[in-house]
Amino acid sequence: DSDRIYIVSMDYAHGNEEMKSSSYTSGGIAPAIKEYSPKVELATRFTWLAEGILFQNIDHQGATRGNKFSARQIVLADTSFFEMFNTSIIGKNPKESLAIPGNAYISRSFAEKLTGSSDRGVSDNIIGTLVSMVSNPSQMMTICGIYDDFPVNSSLHEFDILLSLPSIGNYMWDGSDNLLGNERYYSFVKLFKNTDPSSLSGDIEKMCQNKLPQEELQEAGVSLGYHISLYGGFNLQDKDQRVVFILLIVLAISVLAVAVLNYVLIAISAI
């Protein structure tokens, strides 16, 4: 289903500036697009919480159990995350568990770190236990399940802990349902089969007209809209992705030029 998953990007400009694009959106944009478009089967969003943070197992009285281990990336995700990004999971139903503050799912590799064992019979026993950040032990997380690590070539590969989005208020201001401001979320939609992605533009425009404060935006001289791009592909309207794309082209041309030059030098030396 990867060919049906699209990332939502924000288009914005102030005054007469050229329109810019960003992969970050407000928290409520993906659900709002699904609400307004019958072509969208599923919507989800997540936001980063931290990375490289030490975690430890604790008991229900708050006492430390076992060693401390660093988690690569910790994100806050909504109940549709695993429906959108499929991977093998054991434990409780994430559709239900990720609706409850304090619930979390961890990667298979992180479960093996915490238990010190690659034996699934051992590492699976961590389900139902508690973990917390060493720097913030009062905020305990209940491990509701373990998911297989995403592939190495996936941008989700380093996700070690997926914490329920309703937990966000324990760590920062909760703007998960905002339609304007607090643009820190990655938003995704999954289209129904055989849907032309360009056909969503009208639905997205209607959502913007009805959901966003158009008068306030106009008074502030701000133009704001959204578009979707196939997830995993290059979105050349996004400045950062455009720079990466150009750099890759330059690198490819340089490698080809060096190869041609080497061939010419070898041919000359053989004369």
XYZ file of N, CA and C in Angstrom:
813
model
N 0.808 -1.225 0.000
C 0.000 0.000 0.000
C 0.841 1.274 0.000
N 2.155 1.161 -0.086
C 3.023 2.342 -0.005
C 2.743 3.343 -1.117
N 2.203 2.858 -2.246
C 1.915 3.768 -3.357
C 0.644 4.580 -3.117
N -0.011 4.361 -1.967
C -1.224 5.119 -1.637
C -1.010 6.049 -0.447
N 0.227 6.076 0.083
C 0.527 6.907 1.253
C 1.171 8.217 0.806
N 0.588 9.317 1.233
C 1.062 10.647 0.838
C 1.347 11.497 2.071
N 2.424 12.276 1.984
C 2.751 13.208 3.062
C 2.123 14.556 2.730
N 1.608 15.212 3.756
C 0.972 16.519 3.583
C 2.006 17.614 3.828
N 2.109 18.559 2.904
C 3.031 19.684 3.052
C 2.258 20.991 3.109
N 2.815 21.946 3.833
C 2.192 23.255 3.992
C 2.821 24.248 3.016
N 1.997 24.999 2.300
C 2.448 26.062 1.409
C 2.094 27.398 2.055
N 3.063 28.299 2.135
C 2.801 29.554 2.832
C 3.630 30.695 2.242
N 3.128 31.894 2.418
C 3.841 33.104 1.992
C 3.287 34.278 2.776
N 4.122 35.300 2.935
C 3.698 36.531 3.618
C 3.807 37.685 2.634
N 2.709 38.377 2.460
C 2.715 39.490 1.523
C 2.955 39.022 0.097
N 3.910 39.674 -0.545
C 4.230 39.347 -1.939
C 5.384 38.360 -2.067
N 5.751 37.735 -0.962
C 6.848 36.771 -1.006
C 6.476 35.567 -1.873
N 7.502 34.897 -2.355
C 7.287 33.663 -3.116
C 6.782 32.576 -2.170
N 5.852 31.760 -2.638
C 5.310 30.677 -1.820
C 6.420 29.693 -1.460
N 6.447 29.305 -0.199
C 7.407 28.321 0.287
C 6.650 27.071 0.724
N 7.378 25.980 0.862
C 6.744 24.725 1.250
C 7.490 24.105 2.418
N 6.737 23.490 3.314
C 7.324 22.838 4.488
C 6.641 21.498 4.724
N 7.426 20.531 5.196
C 6.865 19.212 5.511
C 6.196 19.187 6.873
N 6.298 20.290 7.619
C 5.650 20.365 8.924
C 4.272 21.005 8.794
N 3.309 20.481 9.553
C 1.957 21.045 9.559
C 1.466 21.180 10.994
N 0.337 21.820 11.148
C -0.333 21.838 12.444
C -0.936 20.457 12.711
N -1.204 20.172 13.972
C -1.619 18.831 14.359
C -2.952 18.367 13.810
N -3.881 19.295 13.570
C -5.217 18.891 13.156
C -5.425 18.812 11.651
N -4.398 19.073 10.866
C -4.564 19.157 9.413
C -4.902 17.806 8.780
N -4.169 16.751 9.118
C -4.438 15.440 8.500
C -5.871 14.970 8.779
N -6.352 14.996 10.037
C -7.742 14.606 10.283
C -8.741 15.498 9.553
N -8.420 16.785 9.409
C -9.329 17.704 8.722
C -9.420 17.375 7.238
N -8.301 17.006 6.619
C -8.330 16.625 5.204
C -9.181 15.366 5.027
N -9.032 14.409 5.931
C -9.848 13.198 5.846
C -11.338 13.532 6.008
N -11.631 14.461 6.889
C -13.023 14.859 7.112
C -13.650 15.436 5.839
N -12.852 16.170 5.065
C -13.378 16.861 3.894
C -13.198 16.101 2.584
N -12.448 15.032 2.598
C -12.225 14.308 1.347
C -12.668 12.852 1.449
N -13.664 12.457 0.687
C -14.098 11.061 0.671
C -13.099 10.147 -0.037
N -12.058 10.742 -0.617
C -11.035 9.960 -1.313
C -9.953 9.454 -0.351
N -9.969 9.966 0.892
C -8.956 9.610 1.897
C -9.474 8.467 2.764
N -8.740 7.382 2.753
C -9.115 6.208 3.549
C -8.658 6.334 4.990
N -7.493 6.954 5.192
C -6.873 6.980 6.516
C -6.010 8.229 6.645
N -5.925 8.768 7.853
C -5.059 9.919 8.131
C -4.354 9.690 9.459
N -3.117 10.140 9.540
C -2.365 10.018 10.788
C -1.350 11.143 10.880
N -0.872 11.396 12.081
C 0.208 12.364 12.262
C 1.028 11.965 13.470
N 2.282 12.405 13.484
C 3.146 12.183 14.637
C 4.091 13.361 14.774
N 4.685 13.491 15.948
C 5.655 14.549 16.185
C 6.764 14.029 17.084
N 7.964 14.561 16.887
C 9.110 14.110 17.681
C 9.013 14.618 19.107
N 9.453 13.787 20.035
C 9.538 14.177 21.438
C 10.990 14.365 21.852
N 11.836 13.384 21.540
C 13.248 13.460 21.936
C 14.036 12.392 21.197
N 15.350 12.437 21.320
C 16.195 11.377 20.778
C 17.465 11.264 21.611
N 18.037 10.061 21.623
C 19.257 9.816 22.374
C 19.072 9.944 23.874
N 17.859 9.636 24.361
C 17.541 9.794 25.780
C 17.698 8.457 26.512
N 18.276 8.508 27.693
C 18.425 7.297 28.502
C 17.092 6.891 29.120
N 16.779 5.599 29.012
C 15.566 5.052 29.611
C 15.934 3.931 30.579
N 15.023 3.663 31.497
C 15.230 2.591 32.450
C 13.906 1.915 32.765
N 13.977 0.642 33.082
C 12.803 -0.087 33.577
C 12.558 0.311 35.026
N 11.311 0.465 35.395
C 10.978 0.763 36.782
C 9.787 -0.097 37.197
N 9.641 -0.297 38.508
C 8.482 -1.049 38.968
C 7.356 -0.073 39.298
N 6.212 -0.590 39.723
C 5.044 0.257 39.942
C 5.204 1.188 41.142
N 6.239 0.966 41.941
C 6.523 1.865 43.056
C 7.556 2.928 42.674
N 8.042 2.861 41.400
C 8.998 3.848 40.918
C 10.442 3.465 41.125
N 10.712 2.262 41.637
C 12.095 1.824 41.853
C 12.712 1.360 40.539
N 13.992 1.674 40.354
C 14.703 1.317 39.133
C 14.949 -0.176 39.060
N 14.763 -0.726 37.847
C 15.049 -2.148 37.617
C 15.961 -2.262 36.405
N 17.079 -2.939 36.554
C 17.961 -3.194 35.417
C 18.805 -1.996 35.030
N 19.402 -2.099 33.832
C 20.320 -1.075 33.351
C 19.598 0.049 32.616
N 20.361 1.088 32.294
C 19.836 2.228 31.548
C 20.315 2.119 30.099
N 19.416 2.383 29.145
C 19.775 2.290 27.737
C 19.231 3.491 26.975
N 19.983 3.902 25.959
C 19.616 5.059 25.161
C 18.649 4.667 24.049
N 17.540 5.384 23.949
C 16.581 5.189 22.860
C 16.951 6.153 21.733
N 16.889 5.672 20.514
C 17.283 6.516 19.387
C 16.302 7.680 19.203
N 15.085 7.415 18.792
C 14.104 8.486 18.623
C 12.803 8.105 19.326
N 12.211 9.098 19.982
C 10.940 8.916 20.671
C 9.938 9.854 20.019
N 8.831 9.313 19.549
C 7.828 10.134 18.891
C 6.466 9.952 19.556
N 5.635 10.948 19.395
C 4.247 10.901 19.853
C 3.378 10.621 18.634
N 2.620 9.533 18.664
C 1.857 9.104 17.494
C 0.396 8.861 17.840
N -0.479 9.062 16.866
C -1.906 8.857 17.116
C -2.307 7.407 16.870
N -3.592 7.130 17.028
C -4.080 5.751 17.009
C -4.021 5.089 15.633
N -3.814 5.869 14.577
C -3.802 5.303 13.223
C -2.397 5.041 12.691
N -1.377 5.300 13.505
C 0.002 5.196 13.025
C 0.308 3.827 12.428
N 0.003 2.761 13.172
C 0.359 1.417 12.701
C -0.571 0.914 11.592
N -1.709 1.556 11.422
C -2.544 1.242 10.261
C -1.912 1.819 9.002
N -1.300 2.981 9.146
C -0.666 3.650 8.012
C 0.669 3.005 7.675
N 1.476 2.769 8.703
C 2.822 2.226 8.509
C 2.866 0.821 9.100
N 2.653 -0.134 8.248
C 2.463 -1.516 8.693
C 3.774 -2.183 9.091
N 3.761 -2.845 10.221
C 4.871 -3.676 10.672
C 4.296 -4.689 11.661
N 5.011 -5.762 11.889
C 4.518 -6.799 12.797
C 4.532 -6.298 14.243
N 3.443 -6.534 14.960
C 3.306 -6.072 16.346
C 2.795 -7.211 17.216
N 3.343 -7.307 18.417
C 2.765 -8.195 19.422
C 2.373 -7.338 20.625
N 1.325 -7.757 21.314
C 0.870 -6.995 22.467
C -0.570 -6.538 22.271
N -0.912 -5.458 22.904
C -2.280 -4.945 22.862
C -2.573 -4.253 21.528
N -3.855 -4.049 21.264
C -4.295 -3.383 20.049
C -3.894 -1.901 20.089
N -3.005 -1.459 19.178
C -2.561 -0.059 19.229
C -3.665 0.946 18.949
N -4.694 0.533 18.218
C -5.813 1.437 17.942
C -6.475 1.866 19.249
N -6.470 0.972 20.222
C -7.056 1.279 21.523
C -6.012 1.857 22.480
N -4.835 1.231 22.511
C -3.818 1.624 23.501
C -3.255 3.017 23.246
N -3.099 3.395 21.966
C -2.516 4.705 21.661
C -3.505 5.849 21.868
N -4.703 5.525 22.334
C -5.676 6.567 22.687
C -5.565 6.950 24.162
N -4.699 6.249 24.897
C -4.601 6.438 26.348
C -3.253 7.060 26.719
N -3.253 8.147 27.484
C -1.992 8.773 27.905
C -1.108 7.792 28.667
N 0.186 7.863 28.394
C 1.150 7.040 29.118
C 1.431 5.692 28.485
N 0.683 5.317 27.449
C 0.916 4.039 26.784
C 1.946 4.192 25.669
N 2.743 3.144 25.469
C 3.803 3.215 24.465
C 4.063 1.853 23.839
N 4.624 1.892 22.639
C 5.111 0.699 21.947
C 6.590 0.906 21.684
N 7.366 -0.171 21.779
C 8.808 -0.041 21.573
C 9.259 -0.970 20.451
N 10.383 -0.623 19.837
C 10.918 -1.429 18.742
C 11.500 -2.729 19.283
N 11.580 -3.707 18.416
C 12.152 -4.999 18.802
C 13.592 -4.832 19.279
N 14.373 -4.019 18.587
C 15.777 -3.840 18.974
C 15.895 -3.174 20.338
N 14.993 -2.238 20.658
C 15.053 -1.584 21.969
C 14.592 -2.530 23.067
N 13.629 -3.392 22.765
C 13.182 -4.396 23.739
C 14.335 -5.337 24.082
N 15.118 -5.685 23.073
C 16.267 -6.558 23.313
C 17.327 -5.862 24.159
N 17.485 -4.548 23.968
C 18.416 -3.778 24.800
C 17.974 -3.805 26.261
N 16.699 -3.505 26.472
C 16.184 -3.392 27.838
C 16.231 -4.713 28.585
N 16.006 -5.810 27.861
C 15.989 -7.122 28.520
C 17.349 -7.808 28.471
N 18.243 -7.302 27.613
C 19.557 -7.923 27.474
C 19.516 -9.267 26.779
N 18.443 -9.489 25.994
C 18.302 -10.782 25.328
C 17.664 -10.615 23.946
N 18.214 -11.347 22.969
C 17.628 -11.368 21.624
C 16.614 -12.502 21.491
N 16.445 -13.272 22.562
C 15.455 -14.350 22.588
C 14.070 -13.730 22.755
N 13.206 -13.928 21.769
C 11.888 -13.301 21.811
C 11.091 -13.752 23.033
N 11.307 -14.957 23.466
C 10.607 -15.436 24.646
C 10.963 -14.644 25.876
N 12.175 -14.065 25.887
C 12.621 -13.245 27.015
C 12.216 -11.789 26.814
N 12.536 -11.241 25.635
C 12.266 -9.820 25.387
C 10.770 -9.513 25.387
N 9.951 -10.488 25.001
C 8.502 -10.255 24.987
C 7.946 -10.050 26.395
N 8.673 -10.505 27.397
C 8.199 -10.378 28.778
C 8.182 -8.931 29.264
N 8.775 -8.044 28.469
C 8.806 -6.643 28.887
C 7.451 -5.964 28.680
N 6.586 -6.586 27.874
C 5.246 -6.036 27.648
C 4.483 -5.991 28.976
N 3.892 -4.858 29.260
C 3.150 -4.671 30.506
C 3.975 -4.028 31.606
N 5.297 -3.905 31.381
C 6.147 -3.266 32.387
C 6.221 -1.761 32.140
N 6.905 -1.058 33.023
C 7.017 0.393 32.942
C 8.430 0.823 32.592
N 8.556 1.902 31.840
C 9.850 2.538 31.592
C 9.682 4.031 31.821
N 10.806 4.692 32.042
C 10.767 6.154 32.167
C 12.099 6.711 31.710
N 12.088 8.003 31.341
C 13.335 8.691 31.049
C 14.112 8.837 32.351
N 15.397 8.605 32.281
C 16.232 8.775 33.470
C 16.143 10.219 33.956
N 16.039 11.163 33.012
C 15.990 12.583 33.358
C 14.618 13.030 33.854
N 13.597 12.177 33.655
C 12.239 12.541 34.060
C 11.509 11.297 34.571
N 11.977 10.717 35.681
C 11.447 9.426 36.152
C 9.982 9.451 36.570
N 9.437 10.613 36.843
C 8.040 10.677 37.285
C 7.058 10.399 36.146
N 7.500 10.604 34.893
C 6.626 10.348 33.744
C 6.843 8.913 33.257
N 6.059 7.999 33.802
C 6.215 6.587 33.461
C 5.400 6.221 32.220
N 5.945 5.306 31.439
C 5.270 4.814 30.242
C 5.025 3.318 30.396
N 3.841 2.884 30.033
C 3.514 1.460 30.052
C 3.777 0.869 28.680
N 4.605 -0.155 28.609
C 4.891 -0.805 27.330
C 3.721 -1.717 26.978
N 2.980 -1.333 25.944
C 1.787 -2.089 25.537
C 2.081 -3.096 24.433
N 3.246 -2.985 23.815
C 3.573 -3.918 22.746
C 4.939 -3.656 22.167
N 5.351 -4.573 21.311
C 6.651 -4.498 20.634
C 6.405 -4.602 19.132
N 7.032 -3.727 18.375
C 6.894 -3.781 16.912
C 8.249 -4.071 16.269
N 8.224 -4.786 15.161
C 9.457 -5.052 14.422
C 10.004 -3.752 13.880
N 11.321 -3.564 13.991
C 11.958 -2.346 13.493
C 11.591 -2.117 12.029
N 11.380 -0.864 11.686
C 11.135 -0.530 10.291
C 12.434 -0.717 9.500
N 12.342 -0.948 8.190
C 13.539 -1.205 7.371
C 14.583 -0.098 7.488
N 15.822 -0.461 7.251
C 16.935 0.483 7.372
C 16.760 1.672 6.433
N 16.174 1.445 5.269
C 16.009 2.536 4.297
C 14.764 3.376 4.558
N 14.076 3.129 5.663
C 12.882 3.890 6.007
C 13.233 5.045 6.938
N 12.530 6.168 6.774
C 12.751 7.306 7.670
C 12.227 7.026 9.076
N 11.522 5.899 9.230
C 10.987 5.507 10.538
C 11.905 4.518 11.252
N 13.030 4.183 10.622
C 13.886 3.103 11.131
C 14.376 3.335 12.547
N 14.665 4.577 12.923
C 15.255 4.851 14.231
C 14.221 5.152 15.304
N 12.954 4.905 15.013
C 11.919 5.085 16.025
C 12.011 3.927 17.027
N 12.441 4.220 18.242
C 12.534 3.193 19.281
C 11.323 3.182 20.201
N 10.710 4.342 20.390
C 9.550 4.420 21.271
C 8.455 5.244 20.605
N 7.287 4.650 20.488
C 6.100 5.351 19.995
C 5.170 5.553 21.185
N 5.096 6.789 21.645
C 4.279 7.139 22.803
C 2.945 7.687 22.319
N 1.875 7.368 23.016
C 0.538 7.805 22.596
C 0.460 9.329 22.530
N -0.158 9.839 21.480
C -0.268 11.285 21.288
C -0.976 11.991 22.449
N -1.986 11.385 23.078
C -2.604 12.050 24.231
C -1.643 12.272 25.405
N -0.446 11.688 25.339
C 0.555 11.905 26.402
C 1.250 13.252 26.255
N 1.038 13.933 25.150
C 1.812 15.133 24.831
C 1.730 16.196 25.923
N 0.582 16.287 26.579
C 0.418 17.287 27.627
C 1.330 17.083 28.824
N 1.888 15.881 28.963
C 2.821 15.621 30.063
C 4.206 16.197 29.790
N 4.453 16.594 28.533
C 5.799 17.027 28.151
C 5.837 18.425 27.545
N 4.710 18.878 26.983
C 4.680 20.185 26.326
C 3.231 20.600 26.147
N 3.048 21.790 25.587
C 1.700 22.266 25.300
C 1.064 21.379 24.240
N -0.209 21.057 24.410
C -0.906 20.165 23.504
C -1.583 20.955 22.379
N -0.977 20.885 21.180
C -1.572 21.526 20.007
C -1.918 20.500 18.952
N -2.187 19.273 19.389
C -2.384 18.172 18.446
C -3.617 18.319 17.560
N -4.575 19.155 17.967
C -5.777 19.363 17.154
C -5.812 20.743 16.507
N -4.729 21.492 16.656
C -4.667 22.830 16.074
C -4.749 22.778 14.553
N -5.403 23.760 13.974
C -5.443 23.905 12.518
C -4.563 25.052 12.049
N -4.052 25.813 13.001
C -3.177 26.934 12.678
C -2.162 27.103 13.802
N -0.892 27.228 13.436
C 0.173 27.374 14.423
C 0.657 26.038 14.944
N 1.761 26.077 15.711
C 2.354 24.865 16.286
C 2.663 23.827 15.207
N 3.279 24.300 14.109
C 3.573 23.419 12.968
C 4.795 22.560 13.276
N 4.562 21.436 13.935
C 5.641 20.534 14.312
C 5.306 19.085 13.953
N 4.202 18.877 13.277
C 3.717 17.526 12.993
C 4.017 17.092 11.559
N 4.309 15.802 11.419
C 4.337 15.179 10.104
C 2.961 14.549 9.900
N 2.311 14.932 8.822
C 0.936 14.494 8.564
C 0.881 13.644 7.301
N 0.066 12.593 7.340
C -0.019 11.659 6.219
C -1.472 11.301 5.944
N -1.745 11.036 4.666
C -3.053 10.503 4.280
C -2.834 9.297 3.381
N -3.727 8.345 3.485
C -3.714 7.163 2.625
C -4.970 7.220 1.760
N -4.765 7.186 0.450
C -5.878 7.316 -0.476
C -6.500 5.960 -0.788
N -7.772 5.987 -1.126
C -8.408 4.759 -1.585
C -7.777 4.333 -2.910
N -7.851 3.060 -3.200
C -7.258 2.528 -4.421
C -7.801 3.240 -5.650
N -6.896 3.413 -6.623
C -7.230 4.012 -7.923
C -7.664 5.472 -7.822
N -7.237 6.145 -6.752
C -7.549 7.571 -6.598
C -6.454 8.419 -7.232
N -6.842 9.379 -8.035
C -5.898 10.328 -8.610
C -5.558 11.355 -7.524
N -4.303 11.421 -7.074
C -3.966 12.343 -5.978
C -4.255 13.807 -6.295
N -4.183 14.170 -7.579
C -4.453 15.571 -7.941
C -5.906 15.951 -7.687
N -6.780 14.930 -7.581
C -8.199 15.204 -7.363
C -8.489 15.683 -5.939
N -7.475 15.603 -5.052
C -7.680 16.052 -3.668
C -7.559 17.562 -3.522
N -6.997 18.232 -4.521
C -6.726 19.664 -4.385
C -7.992 20.454 -4.065
N -9.108 20.091 -4.707
C -10.361 20.788 -4.438
C -10.855 20.545 -3.031
N -10.728 19.302 -2.542
C -11.159 18.979 -1.178
C -10.308 19.718 -0.145
N -9.003 19.788 -0.417
C -8.095 20.480 0.509
C -8.400 21.971 0.529
N -8.671 22.536 -0.641
C -9.015 23.960 -0.721
C -10.300 24.241 0.055
N -11.277 23.366 -0.087
C -12.538 23.531 0.641
C -12.310 23.451 2.145
N -11.452 22.518 2.570
C -11.125 22.396 3.988
C -10.491 23.686 4.494
N -9.563 24.239 3.723
C -8.889 25.471 4.139
C -9.880 26.634 4.247
N -10.772 26.725 3.287
C -11.749 27.823 3.301
C -12.692 27.720 4.487
N -13.067 26.507 4.848
C -14.056 26.310 5.909
C -13.455 26.208 7.312
N -12.223 25.695 7.385
C -11.630 25.422 8.693
C -10.656 26.502 9.168
N -9.966 27.143 8.250
C -8.950 28.118 8.645
C -9.560 29.516 8.771
N -9.019 30.349 9.665
C -9.550 31.712 9.855
C -9.124 32.629 8.706
N -9.861 32.574 7.602
C -9.456 33.267 6.380
C -9.338 34.785 6.576
N -10.240 35.392 7.329
C -10.189 36.846 7.532
C -8.917 37.249 8.277
N -8.577 36.480 9.309
C -7.365 36.776 10.081
C -6.119 36.606 9.217
N -6.090 35.558 8.413
C -4.947 35.331 7.529
C -4.811 36.456 6.515
N -5.952 36.897 5.975
C -5.928 37.971 4.987
C -5.444 39.273 5.607
N -5.917 39.575 6.808
C -5.488 40.799 7.496
C -3.990 40.769 7.787
N -3.473 39.565 8.075
C -2.043 39.430 8.369
C -1.208 39.329 7.098
N -1.877 39.278 5.943
C -1.150 39.181 4.679
C -0.512 37.829 4.456
N -1.119 36.785 5.021
C -0.562 35.438 4.928
C -1.380 34.582 3.970
N -0.693 33.938 3.044
C -1.324 32.949 2.159
C -0.954 31.571 2.683
N -1.943 30.695 2.830
C -1.699 29.385 3.437
C -2.518 28.311 2.733
N -1.859 27.217 2.393
C -2.541 26.097 1.762
C -1.761 24.815 1.984
N -2.254 23.727 1.415
C -1.613 22.429 1.608
C -1.666 21.622 0.313
N -0.704 20.735 0.157
C -0.718 19.796 -0.955
C -0.142 18.470 -0.468
N -0.339 17.416 -1.244
C 0.186 16.103 -0.867
C 1.205 15.629 -1.890
N 2.173 14.850 -1.414
C 3.203 14.257 -2.262
C 3.386 12.802 -1.856
N 3.691 11.971 -2.814
C 3.889 10.561 -2.523
C 4.994 10.401 -1.493
N 4.706 9.712 -0.409
C 5.690 9.527 0.658
C 6.812 8.618 0.165
N 8.047 9.073 0.370
C 9.197 8.310 -0.105
C 9.735 8.848 -1.407
N 8.927 9.650 -2.110
C 9.395 10.277 -3.337
C 9.874 11.685 -3.052
N 10.485 12.321 -4.039
C 10.955 13.692 -3.865
C 9.836 14.673 -4.156
N 9.662 15.633 -3.273
C 8.736 16.730 -3.484
C 9.568 17.960 -3.832
N 9.655 18.293 -5.100
C 10.533 19.368 -5.541
C 9.995 20.753 -5.187
N 8.777 20.810 -4.631
C 8.266 22.091 -4.153
C 8.782 22.395 -2.750
N 9.305 21.368 -2.084
C 9.866 21.540 -0.749
C 11.328 21.965 -0.899
N 11.677 23.114 -0.314
C 13.018 23.675 -0.492
C 14.111 22.706 -0.077
N 13.965 22.084 1.104
C 15.001 21.170 1.605
C 15.159 19.967 0.687
N 14.031 19.401 0.240
C 14.106 18.245 -0.635
C 14.679 18.629 -2.004
N 14.363 19.848 -2.452
C 14.904 20.310 -3.731
C 16.421 20.423 -3.664
N 16.948 20.934 -2.539
C 18.405 21.047 -2.361
C 19.058 19.669 -2.380
N 18.447 18.707 -1.659
C 18.984 17.344 -1.640
C 18.979 16.742 -3.038
N 17.892 16.968 -3.767
C 17.765 16.427 -5.119
C 18.864 16.987 -6.019
N 19.104 18.293 -5.940
C 20.147 18.928 -6.759
C 21.522 18.395 -6.386
N 21.775 18.244 -5.085
C 23.073 17.727 -4.639
C 23.309 16.308 -5.153
N 22.249 15.489 -5.148
C 22.384 14.124 -5.652
C 22.683 14.113 -7.145
N 22.056 15.028 -7.897
C 22.333 15.126 -9.330
C 23.775 15.535 -9.568
N 24.243 16.537 -8.811
C 25.633 16.988 -8.941
C 26.599 15.858 -8.609
N 26.286 15.105 -7.553
C 27.137 13.986 -7.167
C 27.180 12.926 -8.263
N 26.005 12.626 -8.841
C 25.949 11.616 -9.896
C 26.758 12.046 -11.115
N 26.647 13.332 -11.490
C 27.405 13.845 -12.638
C 28.903 13.797 -12.354
N 29.299 14.125 -11.121
C 30.719 14.111 -10.742
C 31.297 12.701 -10.824
N 30.526 11.722 -10.300
C 30.983 10.331 -10.357
C 31.129 9.877 -11.805
N 30.168 10.247 -12.656
C 30.230 9.874 -14.068
C 31.429 10.524 -14.751
N 31.691 11.803 -14.427
C 32.819 12.519 -15.027
C 34.148 11.872 -14.641
N 34.272 11.486 -13.356
C 35.505 10.825 -12.898
C 35.693 9.495 -13.610
N 34.606 8.753 -13.791
C 34.688 7.460 -14.471
C 35.140 7.634 -15.920
N 34.575 8.638 -16.596
C 34.966 8.910 -17.991
C 36.422 9.317 -18.077
N 36.851 10.186 -17.151
C 38.243 10.643 -17.141
C 39.200 9.480 -16.916
N 38.854 8.594 -15.990
C 39.692 7.410 -15.739
C 39.796 6.543 -16.982
N 38.677 6.387 -17.680
C 38.678 5.573 -18.897
C 39.590 6.194 -19.952
N 39.496 7.529 -20.091
C 40.336 8.229 -21.074
C 41.811 8.080 -20.733
N 42.165 8.240 -19.462
C 43.564 8.128 -19.042
C 44.095 6.712 -19.283
N 43.255 5.698 -18.996
C 43.671 4.308 -19.230
C 43.884 4.071 -20.721
N 42.975 4.636 -21.542
C 43.086 4.458 -22.983
C 44.351 5.123 -23.526
N 44.661 6.313 -23.005
C 45.877 7.025 -23.449
C 47.136 6.284 -23.043
N 47.149 5.764 -21.814
C 48.341 5.065 -21.330
C 48.592 3.767 -22.062
N 47.549 3.228 -22.677
C 47.691 1.959 -23.398
C 48.210 2.162 -24.814
N 48.260 3.425 -25.270
C 48.751 3.692 -26.634
C 50.273 3.523 -26.704
